[in-house]
XYZ file of C-alpha atoms in Angstrom:
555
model
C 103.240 109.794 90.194
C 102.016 112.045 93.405
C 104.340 112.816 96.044
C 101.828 112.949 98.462
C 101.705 110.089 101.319
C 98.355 108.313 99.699
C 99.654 107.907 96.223
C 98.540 104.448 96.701
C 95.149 105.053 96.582
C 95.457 105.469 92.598
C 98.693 103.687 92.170
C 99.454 100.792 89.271
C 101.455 97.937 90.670
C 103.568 95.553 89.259
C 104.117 92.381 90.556
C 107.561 90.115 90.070
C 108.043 86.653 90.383
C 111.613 86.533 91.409
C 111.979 83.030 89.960
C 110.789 84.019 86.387
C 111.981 87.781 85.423
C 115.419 87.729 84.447
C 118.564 85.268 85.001
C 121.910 86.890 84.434
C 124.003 84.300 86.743
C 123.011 80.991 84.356
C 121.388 78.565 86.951
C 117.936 78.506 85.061
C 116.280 80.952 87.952
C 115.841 84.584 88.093
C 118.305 86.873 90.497
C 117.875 90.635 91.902
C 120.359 91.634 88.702
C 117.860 90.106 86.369
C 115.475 92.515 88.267
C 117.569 95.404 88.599
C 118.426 95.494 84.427
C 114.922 95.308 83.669
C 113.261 97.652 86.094
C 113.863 100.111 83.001
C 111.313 97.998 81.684
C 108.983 98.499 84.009
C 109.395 101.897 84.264
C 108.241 102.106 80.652
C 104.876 101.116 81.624
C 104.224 103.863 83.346
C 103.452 102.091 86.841
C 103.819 103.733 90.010
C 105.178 100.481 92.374
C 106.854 97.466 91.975
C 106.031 94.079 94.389
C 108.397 91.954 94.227
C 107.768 88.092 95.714
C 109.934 86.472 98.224
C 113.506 86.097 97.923
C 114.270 85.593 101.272
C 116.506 83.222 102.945
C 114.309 79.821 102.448
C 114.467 76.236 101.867
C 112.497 76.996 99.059
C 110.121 73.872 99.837
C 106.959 76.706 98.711
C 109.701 78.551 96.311
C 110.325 81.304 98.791
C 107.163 81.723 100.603
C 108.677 79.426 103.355
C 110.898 81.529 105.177
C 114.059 80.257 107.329
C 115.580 84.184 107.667
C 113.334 87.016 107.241
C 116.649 89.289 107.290
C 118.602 87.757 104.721
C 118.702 87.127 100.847
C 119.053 83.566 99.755
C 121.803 83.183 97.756
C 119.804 81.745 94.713
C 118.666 84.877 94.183
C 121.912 87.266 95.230
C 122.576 89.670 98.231
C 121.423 92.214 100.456
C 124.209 94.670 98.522
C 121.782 93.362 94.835
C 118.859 93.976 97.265
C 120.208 97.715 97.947
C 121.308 98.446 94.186
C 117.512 97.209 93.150
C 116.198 99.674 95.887
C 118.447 102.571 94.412
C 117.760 101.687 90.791
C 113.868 101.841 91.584
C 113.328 104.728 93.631
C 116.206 107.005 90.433
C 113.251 105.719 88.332
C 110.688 106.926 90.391
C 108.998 103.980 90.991
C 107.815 102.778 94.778
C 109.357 99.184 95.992
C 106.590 96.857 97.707
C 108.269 93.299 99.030
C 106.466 90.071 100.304
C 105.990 90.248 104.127
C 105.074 86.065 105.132
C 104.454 86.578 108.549
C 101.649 84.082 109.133
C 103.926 81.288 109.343
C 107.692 80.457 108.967
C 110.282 77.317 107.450
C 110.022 74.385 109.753
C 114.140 74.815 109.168
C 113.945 78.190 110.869
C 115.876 79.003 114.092
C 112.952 79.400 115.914
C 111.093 76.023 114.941
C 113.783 74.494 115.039
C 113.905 75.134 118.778
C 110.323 75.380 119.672
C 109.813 71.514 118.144
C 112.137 70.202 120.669
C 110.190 70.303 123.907
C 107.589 71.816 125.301
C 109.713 73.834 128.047
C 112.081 76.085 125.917
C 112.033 79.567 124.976
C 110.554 79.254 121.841
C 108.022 76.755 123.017
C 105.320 78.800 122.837
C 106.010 80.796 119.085
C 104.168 78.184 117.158
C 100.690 76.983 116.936
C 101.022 73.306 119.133
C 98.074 70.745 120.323
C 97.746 67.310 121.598
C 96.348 64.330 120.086
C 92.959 63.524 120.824
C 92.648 60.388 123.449
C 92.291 57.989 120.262
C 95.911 59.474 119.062
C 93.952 61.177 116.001
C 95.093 65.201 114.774
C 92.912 67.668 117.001
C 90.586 68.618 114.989
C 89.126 68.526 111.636
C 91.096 71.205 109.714
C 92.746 71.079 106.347
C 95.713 72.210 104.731
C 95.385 74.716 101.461
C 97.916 71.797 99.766
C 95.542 68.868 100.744
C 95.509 66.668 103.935
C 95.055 67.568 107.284
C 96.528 71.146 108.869
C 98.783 68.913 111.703
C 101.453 67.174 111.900
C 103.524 64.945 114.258
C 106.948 66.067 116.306
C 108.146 63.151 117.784
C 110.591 65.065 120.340
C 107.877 67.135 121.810
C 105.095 64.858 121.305
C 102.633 67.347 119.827
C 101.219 68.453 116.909
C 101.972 71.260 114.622
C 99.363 72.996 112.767
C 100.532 74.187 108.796
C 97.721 75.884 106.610
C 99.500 75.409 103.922
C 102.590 72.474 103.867
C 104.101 70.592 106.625
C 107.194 72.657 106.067
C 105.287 76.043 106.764
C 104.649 75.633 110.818
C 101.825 78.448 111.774
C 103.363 81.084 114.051
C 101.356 81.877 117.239
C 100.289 85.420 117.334
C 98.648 85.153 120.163
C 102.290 85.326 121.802
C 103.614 89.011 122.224
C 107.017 87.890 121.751
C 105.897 86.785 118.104
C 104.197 90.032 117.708
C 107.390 91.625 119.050
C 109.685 90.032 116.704
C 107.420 90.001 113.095
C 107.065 93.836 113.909
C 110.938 93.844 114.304
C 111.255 92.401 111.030
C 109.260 94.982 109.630
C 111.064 97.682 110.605
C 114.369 95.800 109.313
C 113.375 96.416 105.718
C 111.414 100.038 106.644
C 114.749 101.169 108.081
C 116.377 99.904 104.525
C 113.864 102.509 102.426
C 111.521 99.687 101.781
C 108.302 101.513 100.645
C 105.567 99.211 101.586
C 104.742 95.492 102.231
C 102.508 93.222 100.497
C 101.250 90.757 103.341
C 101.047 87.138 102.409
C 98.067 85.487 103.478
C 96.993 88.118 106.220
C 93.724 86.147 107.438
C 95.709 82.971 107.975
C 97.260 85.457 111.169
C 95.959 84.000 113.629
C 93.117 80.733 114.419
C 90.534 80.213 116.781
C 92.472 79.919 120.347
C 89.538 76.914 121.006
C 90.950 75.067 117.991
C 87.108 73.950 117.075
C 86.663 72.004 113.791
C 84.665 73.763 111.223
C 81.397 72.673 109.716
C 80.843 70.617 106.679
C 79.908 72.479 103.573
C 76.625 71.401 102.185
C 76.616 70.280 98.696
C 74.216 73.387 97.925
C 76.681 75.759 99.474
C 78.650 77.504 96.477
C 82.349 77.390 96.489
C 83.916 81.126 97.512
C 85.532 82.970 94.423
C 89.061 81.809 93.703
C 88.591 77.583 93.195
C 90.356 76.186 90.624
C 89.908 72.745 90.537
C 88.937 69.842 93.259
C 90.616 71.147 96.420
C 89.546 69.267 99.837
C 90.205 72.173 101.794
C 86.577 73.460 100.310
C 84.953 70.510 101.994
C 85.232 72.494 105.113
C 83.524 75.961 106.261
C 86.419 77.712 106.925
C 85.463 79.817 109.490
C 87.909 78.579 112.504
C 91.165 78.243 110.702
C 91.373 81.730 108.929
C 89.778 85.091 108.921
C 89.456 85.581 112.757
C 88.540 89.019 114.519
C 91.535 88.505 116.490
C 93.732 88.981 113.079
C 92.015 92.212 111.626
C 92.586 93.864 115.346
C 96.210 92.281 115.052
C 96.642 94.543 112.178
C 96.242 97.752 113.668
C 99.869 97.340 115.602
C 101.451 96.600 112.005
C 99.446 99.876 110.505
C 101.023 101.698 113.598
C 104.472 100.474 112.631
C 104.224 101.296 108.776
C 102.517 104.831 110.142
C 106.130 105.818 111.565
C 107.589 105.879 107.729
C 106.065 108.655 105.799
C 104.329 107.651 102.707
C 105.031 103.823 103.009
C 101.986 101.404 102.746
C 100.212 98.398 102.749
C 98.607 95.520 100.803
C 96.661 92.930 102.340
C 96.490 89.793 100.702
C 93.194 87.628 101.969
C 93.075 84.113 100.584
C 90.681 81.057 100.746
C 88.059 83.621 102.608
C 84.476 82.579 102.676
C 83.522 85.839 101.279
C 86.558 87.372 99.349
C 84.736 90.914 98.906
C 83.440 91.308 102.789
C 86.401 89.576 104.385
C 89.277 91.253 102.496
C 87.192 94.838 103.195
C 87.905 94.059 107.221
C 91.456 94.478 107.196
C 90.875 97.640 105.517
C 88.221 99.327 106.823
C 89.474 102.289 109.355
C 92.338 104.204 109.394
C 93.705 101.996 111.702
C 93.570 98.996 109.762
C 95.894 98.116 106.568
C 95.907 100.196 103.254
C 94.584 98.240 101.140
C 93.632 94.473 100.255
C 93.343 92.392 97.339
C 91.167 89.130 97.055
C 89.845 86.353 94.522
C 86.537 88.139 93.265
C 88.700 88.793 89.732
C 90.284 85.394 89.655
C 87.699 82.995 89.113
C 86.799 80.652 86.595
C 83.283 82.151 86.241
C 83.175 84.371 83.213
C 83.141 87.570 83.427
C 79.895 89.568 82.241
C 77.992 92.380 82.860
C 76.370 90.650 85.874
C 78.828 89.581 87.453
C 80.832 92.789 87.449
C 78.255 94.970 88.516
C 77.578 92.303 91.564
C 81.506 92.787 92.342
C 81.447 96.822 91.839
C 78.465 96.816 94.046
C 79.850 95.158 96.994
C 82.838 96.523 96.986
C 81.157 100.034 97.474
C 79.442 98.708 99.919
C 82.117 97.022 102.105
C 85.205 99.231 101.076
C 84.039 102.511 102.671
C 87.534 104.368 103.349
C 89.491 101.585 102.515
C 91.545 101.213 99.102
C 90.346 97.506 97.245
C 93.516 96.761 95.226
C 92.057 95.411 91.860
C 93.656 92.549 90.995
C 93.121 89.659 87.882
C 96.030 88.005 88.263
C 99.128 86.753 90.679
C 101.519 84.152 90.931
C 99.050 81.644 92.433
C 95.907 81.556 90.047
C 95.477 80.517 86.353
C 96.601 83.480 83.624
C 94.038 85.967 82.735
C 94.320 85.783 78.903
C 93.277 81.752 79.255
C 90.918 81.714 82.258
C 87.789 82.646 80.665
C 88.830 82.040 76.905
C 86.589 78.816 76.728
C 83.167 79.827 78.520
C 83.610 83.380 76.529
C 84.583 81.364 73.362
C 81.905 81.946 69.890
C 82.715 82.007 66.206
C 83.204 85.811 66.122
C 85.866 85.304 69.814
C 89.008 87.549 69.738
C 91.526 87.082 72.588
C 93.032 90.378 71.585
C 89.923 92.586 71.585
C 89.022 91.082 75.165
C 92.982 91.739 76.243
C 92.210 95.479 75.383
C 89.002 95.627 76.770
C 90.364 94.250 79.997
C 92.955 96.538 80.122
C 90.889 99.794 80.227
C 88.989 98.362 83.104
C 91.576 97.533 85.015
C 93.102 100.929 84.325
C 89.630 102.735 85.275
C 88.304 100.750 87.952
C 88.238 103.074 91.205
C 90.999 102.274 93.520
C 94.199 100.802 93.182
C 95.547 98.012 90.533
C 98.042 95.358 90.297
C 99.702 93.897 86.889
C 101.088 90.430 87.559
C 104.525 90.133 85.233
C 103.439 88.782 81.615
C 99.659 89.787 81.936
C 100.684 92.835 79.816
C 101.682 90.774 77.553
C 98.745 88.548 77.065
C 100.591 85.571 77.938
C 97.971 82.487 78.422
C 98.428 79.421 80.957
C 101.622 77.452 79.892
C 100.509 73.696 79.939
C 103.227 71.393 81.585
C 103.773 67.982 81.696
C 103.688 66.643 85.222
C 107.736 65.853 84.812
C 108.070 69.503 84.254
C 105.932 70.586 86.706
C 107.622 72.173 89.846
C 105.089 73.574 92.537
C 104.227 71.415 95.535
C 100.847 72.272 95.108
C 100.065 70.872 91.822
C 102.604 67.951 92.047
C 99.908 66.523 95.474
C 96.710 67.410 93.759
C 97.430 66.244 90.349
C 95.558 65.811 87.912
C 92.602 67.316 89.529
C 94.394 70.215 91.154
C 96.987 71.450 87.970
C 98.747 73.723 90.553
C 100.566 77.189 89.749
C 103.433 76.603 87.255
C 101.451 77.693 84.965
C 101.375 80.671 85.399
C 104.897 80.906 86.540
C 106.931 79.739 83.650
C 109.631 82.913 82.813
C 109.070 85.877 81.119
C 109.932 85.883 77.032
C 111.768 88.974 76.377
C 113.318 88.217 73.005
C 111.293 85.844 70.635
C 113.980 84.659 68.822
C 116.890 83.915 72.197
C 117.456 80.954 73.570
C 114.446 80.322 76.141
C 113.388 83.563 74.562
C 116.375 85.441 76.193
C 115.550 84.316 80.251
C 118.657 82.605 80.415
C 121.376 81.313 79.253
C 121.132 78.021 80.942
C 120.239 74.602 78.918
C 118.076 73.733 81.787
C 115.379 76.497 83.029
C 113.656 75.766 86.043
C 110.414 75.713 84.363
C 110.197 75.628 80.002
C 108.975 78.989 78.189
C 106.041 77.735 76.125
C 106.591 78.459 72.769
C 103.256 80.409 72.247
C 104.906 82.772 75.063
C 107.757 83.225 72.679
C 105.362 84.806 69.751
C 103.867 87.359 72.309
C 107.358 88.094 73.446
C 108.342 91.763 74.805
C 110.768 92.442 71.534
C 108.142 92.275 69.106
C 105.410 93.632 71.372
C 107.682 96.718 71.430
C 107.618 97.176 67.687
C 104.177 97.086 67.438
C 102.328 99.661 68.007
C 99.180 98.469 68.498
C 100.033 95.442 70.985
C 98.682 94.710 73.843
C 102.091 96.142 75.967
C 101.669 99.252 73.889
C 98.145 99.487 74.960
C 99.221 99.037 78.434
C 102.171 101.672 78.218
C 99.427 104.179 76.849
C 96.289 103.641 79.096
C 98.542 103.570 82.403
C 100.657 107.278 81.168
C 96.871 108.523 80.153
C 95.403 107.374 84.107
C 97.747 109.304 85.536
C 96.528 112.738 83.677
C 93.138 111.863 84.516
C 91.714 113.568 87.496
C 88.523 111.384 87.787
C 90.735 108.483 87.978
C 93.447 109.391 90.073
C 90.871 111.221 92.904
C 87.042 110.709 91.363
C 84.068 108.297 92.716
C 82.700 105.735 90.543
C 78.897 105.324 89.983
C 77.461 102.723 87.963
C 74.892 103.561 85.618
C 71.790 101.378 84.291
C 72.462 99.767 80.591
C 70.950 96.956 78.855
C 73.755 93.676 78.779
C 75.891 93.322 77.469
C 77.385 97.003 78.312
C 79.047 97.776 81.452
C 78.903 101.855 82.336
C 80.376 103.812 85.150
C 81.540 107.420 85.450
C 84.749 108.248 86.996
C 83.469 111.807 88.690
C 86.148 114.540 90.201
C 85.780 118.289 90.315
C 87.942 118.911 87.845
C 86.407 115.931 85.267
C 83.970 113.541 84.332
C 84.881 110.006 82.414
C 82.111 108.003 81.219
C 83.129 104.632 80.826
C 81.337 102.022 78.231
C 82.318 98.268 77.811
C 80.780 95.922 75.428
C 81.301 92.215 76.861
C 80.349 90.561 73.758
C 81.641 89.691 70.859
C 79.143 91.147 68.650
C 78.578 94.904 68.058
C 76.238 96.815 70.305
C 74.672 100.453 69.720
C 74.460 102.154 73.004
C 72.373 105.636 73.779
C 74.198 108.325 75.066
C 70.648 109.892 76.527
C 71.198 110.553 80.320
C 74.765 109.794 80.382
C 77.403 112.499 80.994
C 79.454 112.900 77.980
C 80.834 115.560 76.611
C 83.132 114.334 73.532
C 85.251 110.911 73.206
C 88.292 110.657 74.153
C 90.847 111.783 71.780
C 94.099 110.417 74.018
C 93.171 106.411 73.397
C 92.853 104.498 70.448
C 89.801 102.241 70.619
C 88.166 102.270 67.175
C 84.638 103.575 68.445
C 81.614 105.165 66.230
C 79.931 107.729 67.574
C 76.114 109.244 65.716
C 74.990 112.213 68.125
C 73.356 110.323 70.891
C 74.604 107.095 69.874
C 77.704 104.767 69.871
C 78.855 101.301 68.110
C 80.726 99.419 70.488
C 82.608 96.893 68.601
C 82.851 93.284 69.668
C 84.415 93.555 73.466
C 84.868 97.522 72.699
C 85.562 100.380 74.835
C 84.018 103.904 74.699
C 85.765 106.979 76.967
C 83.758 110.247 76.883
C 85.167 112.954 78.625
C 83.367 116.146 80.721
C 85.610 118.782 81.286
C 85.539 121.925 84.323
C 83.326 124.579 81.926
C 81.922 122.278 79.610
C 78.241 123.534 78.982
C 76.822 120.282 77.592
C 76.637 117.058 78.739
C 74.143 114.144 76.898
């Protein structure tokens, strides 16, 4: 990993559900000790940063991402001292500590709500987002809430209307106050001051709304859906152009970048959700020095398949929008199906194999240009857990089921020992969500032992990025190929990587003419042919071919 202060322009990120890692206490749910005894673990992959999700002091109505302290630990998941140890731990392993920032709203139990909700003349009056009715009594405008239903609700004692973008426990914070501003920047520095090396910001275009509170337009039947819809969700109905992704919220940003810019080497990641147009949107909060480090969106998440079309759409874009800004590539999180089952049934044939498309997957990730993130048990290949709606936990999916399944799917507990109880997450009868038994046969004992699984793969493409110089520095350039192959070079001074991948299932001979190649890759282990000016991509198979400073040929 590079010392310098933009090692996150290259870096491989991990993200943890703090619910589902590791329990060592027995109550079913995973604690910062679970964490800290396994971030061994993740140092074996080779990453460069660990984000870890909320475990903040919460009511835990949204499982964390409602926040009634932004200072403290809840108890369900330790202390600040665990907090500290798991900072230690980390940074002795060389390996960078990203936490959750949720500053676009707070817990409707926190200090400050509860205050502000009591009249309209108080000193927090003004810290959340309020309205009045309209003269027939009716919410004040036409807005939705991510979780269904409309974005307001009632508070009898001040005889307003809250708006919540996501539940009616989650009050929006008004960021249009500069006391807010004052005090989410305080917050920040809290956990700088702690060593804290960078924040991952929750929902970062749900900052701040239009002041005029205008309703948005229907969407046309014609319109298409932005990336990132799984499932009927209401909020869709809508335009969302008034409720999120406001110019006042990128320029909010800058005083956050400003704040971050006072800790050397600490950074950014921009989370934009529910945006319109995931590639352009997310690209704003990015886009000057001034801005935020990097962002992450929904253009990888989506239950389109994934082709040579629609990845070379994506690539484009982004090189179009990104300019100096870092796009975080990211196919899977905590809120969206699991990668190894969200395009198993369009991509599905006769001659199908969920491991060769794993693998595939895995070297692009690894040599996409930019930054990546590895949600907890996508290494592993786990696919979506099914649940029974009595096992089903997330307030999402319990109010839009069955036609919104929610996220517990892809939140059920990491399987670290096939053969434990619960496959060794904990010791208690009584999880708070079941490990699927299919999870149990991909578990990270046996993966371990085998040297070709997909965690080994993983463990071996991530140690072989970082010795790369076209990956860790180089531009990316597409380059023209018949479908189903996808090929880009990876160019620095130092080193050229050509990059082949065969999204099919069936074998495809590709010509090396005009392509910069020197020899294949002898570092990785995908079972390629190559005949001069010719390779055999296997069914969803990769092909590296390496230029080197002083190399005299090149195809």
């Amino acid at each position: 990993m590079s010392n310098s202060n933009d090692w996150w322009r290259s870096a491989v990120i991990y993200q943890i559900y703090p619910r589902s890692f590791l329990d060592t206490d027995g109550n079913g749910v995973d604690d910062l000790p679970g964490i800290v005894q396994k971030l061994e673990y993740v140092a074996s992959l080779g990453v460069d940063a660990v984000w870890i999700s909320p475990f903040y002091q919460s009511p835990m109505k949204d499982f964390g991402y409602d926040v009634s302290d932004y200072r403290a630990v809840d108890p369900l998941f330790g202390t600040m001292g665990d907090f500290k140890d798991l900072l230690l731990t980390a940074h002795d392993l060389g390996l960078k500590v990203i936490i959750d920032q949720v500053w676009s709203h707070t817990s409707d139990q926190h200090p400050w709500f509860v205050e502000s909700s009591k009249s309209r003349h108080n000193a927090k009056a003004d810290w959340y987002v309020w309205a009045d009715a309209q003269p027939d009594g009716t919410v004040p405008n036409n807005w939705l809430s991510t979780f269904g239903g409309d974005a307001w609700t009632w508070a009898p004692q001040r005889q307003q209307y809250y708006l919540h973008h996501f539940l009616s426990e989650q009050p929006a914070l008004n960021w249009y106050n500069p006391e807010v501003q004052a005090a989410m920047l305080a917050v920040g520095q809290f956990w700088l001051d702690l060593g804290v090396d960078g924040f991952r910001f929750d929902v970062i275009n749900f900052l701040m709304a239009d002041p005029d509170l205008r309703d948005n337009p229907l969407r046309l039947k014609e319109m298409p859906l932005p990336d990132g819809v799984f499932g009927d969700m209401p909020f869709f109905r809508f335009i969302n152009q008034h409720n999120q992704g406001q110019p006042q919220s990128v320029e909010m940003v800058k005083q956050i970048r400003a704040l971050l810019d006072r800790y050397e080497g600490t950074m950014s990641l921009a989370e934009v959700s529910c945006a319109e147009d995931a590639i352009a949107d997310a690209a704003a909060y990015v886009n000057t020095p001034q801005k935020l480090h990097m962002a992450y969106n929904s253009s990888l998440m989506t239950e389109a398949p994934l082709d040579q079309d629609r990845l070379i759409d994506i690539i484009r874009r982004v090189q179009a929008h990104f300019g100096i800004g870092v796009l975080c590539w990211t196919t899977g999180t905590h809120d969206f199906p699991r990668l190894a089952s969200r395009w198993t049934v369009a991509l599905m044939d006769e001659h199908f194999s969920q491991e060769a498309f794993n693998h595939m997957f895995a070297a692009l990730l690894i040599t996409l240009e930019g930054s990546c993130c590895i949600y907890q048990g996508d290494e592993l290949g786990l696919p979506q857990a099914e649940l029974s709606y009595e096992q089903m936990q997330d307030p999402f999916g319990l109010q839009g089921y069955p036609h919104v399944l929610g996220r517990d799917g892809c939140r059920t507990p990491m399987p670290w020992e096939a053969d434990g109880l619960h496959a060794s997450f904990t010791t208690s009868d009584d999880p708070w969500l079941p490990v699927p038994e299919d999870h149990k046969e991909l578990a990270v004992d046996w993966q371990d032992r085998e040297p070709d699984s997909l965690l080994n793969k993983y463990r071996r493409l991530i140690q072989w990025r970082k010795r790369q110089p076209a990956l860790q520095s180089g531009t990316m350039q597409l380059h023209p190929t018949q479908a189903p192959v996808l090929a880009f070079t990876r160019e620095a001074e130092a080193q050229t990587l050509l990059c082949l991948f065969n999204f099919s299932s069936q074998p495809v001979y590709q010509t090396l003419e005009d392509l910069p190649v020197c020899h294949q890759s002898d570092e990785l282990d995908f079972q390629v042919r190559r005949f001069e000016q010719t390779v055999e991509l296997p069914g969803y198979g990769v092909f590296i071919g390496v230029c080197e400073t002083g190399c005299e040929t090149k195809s």
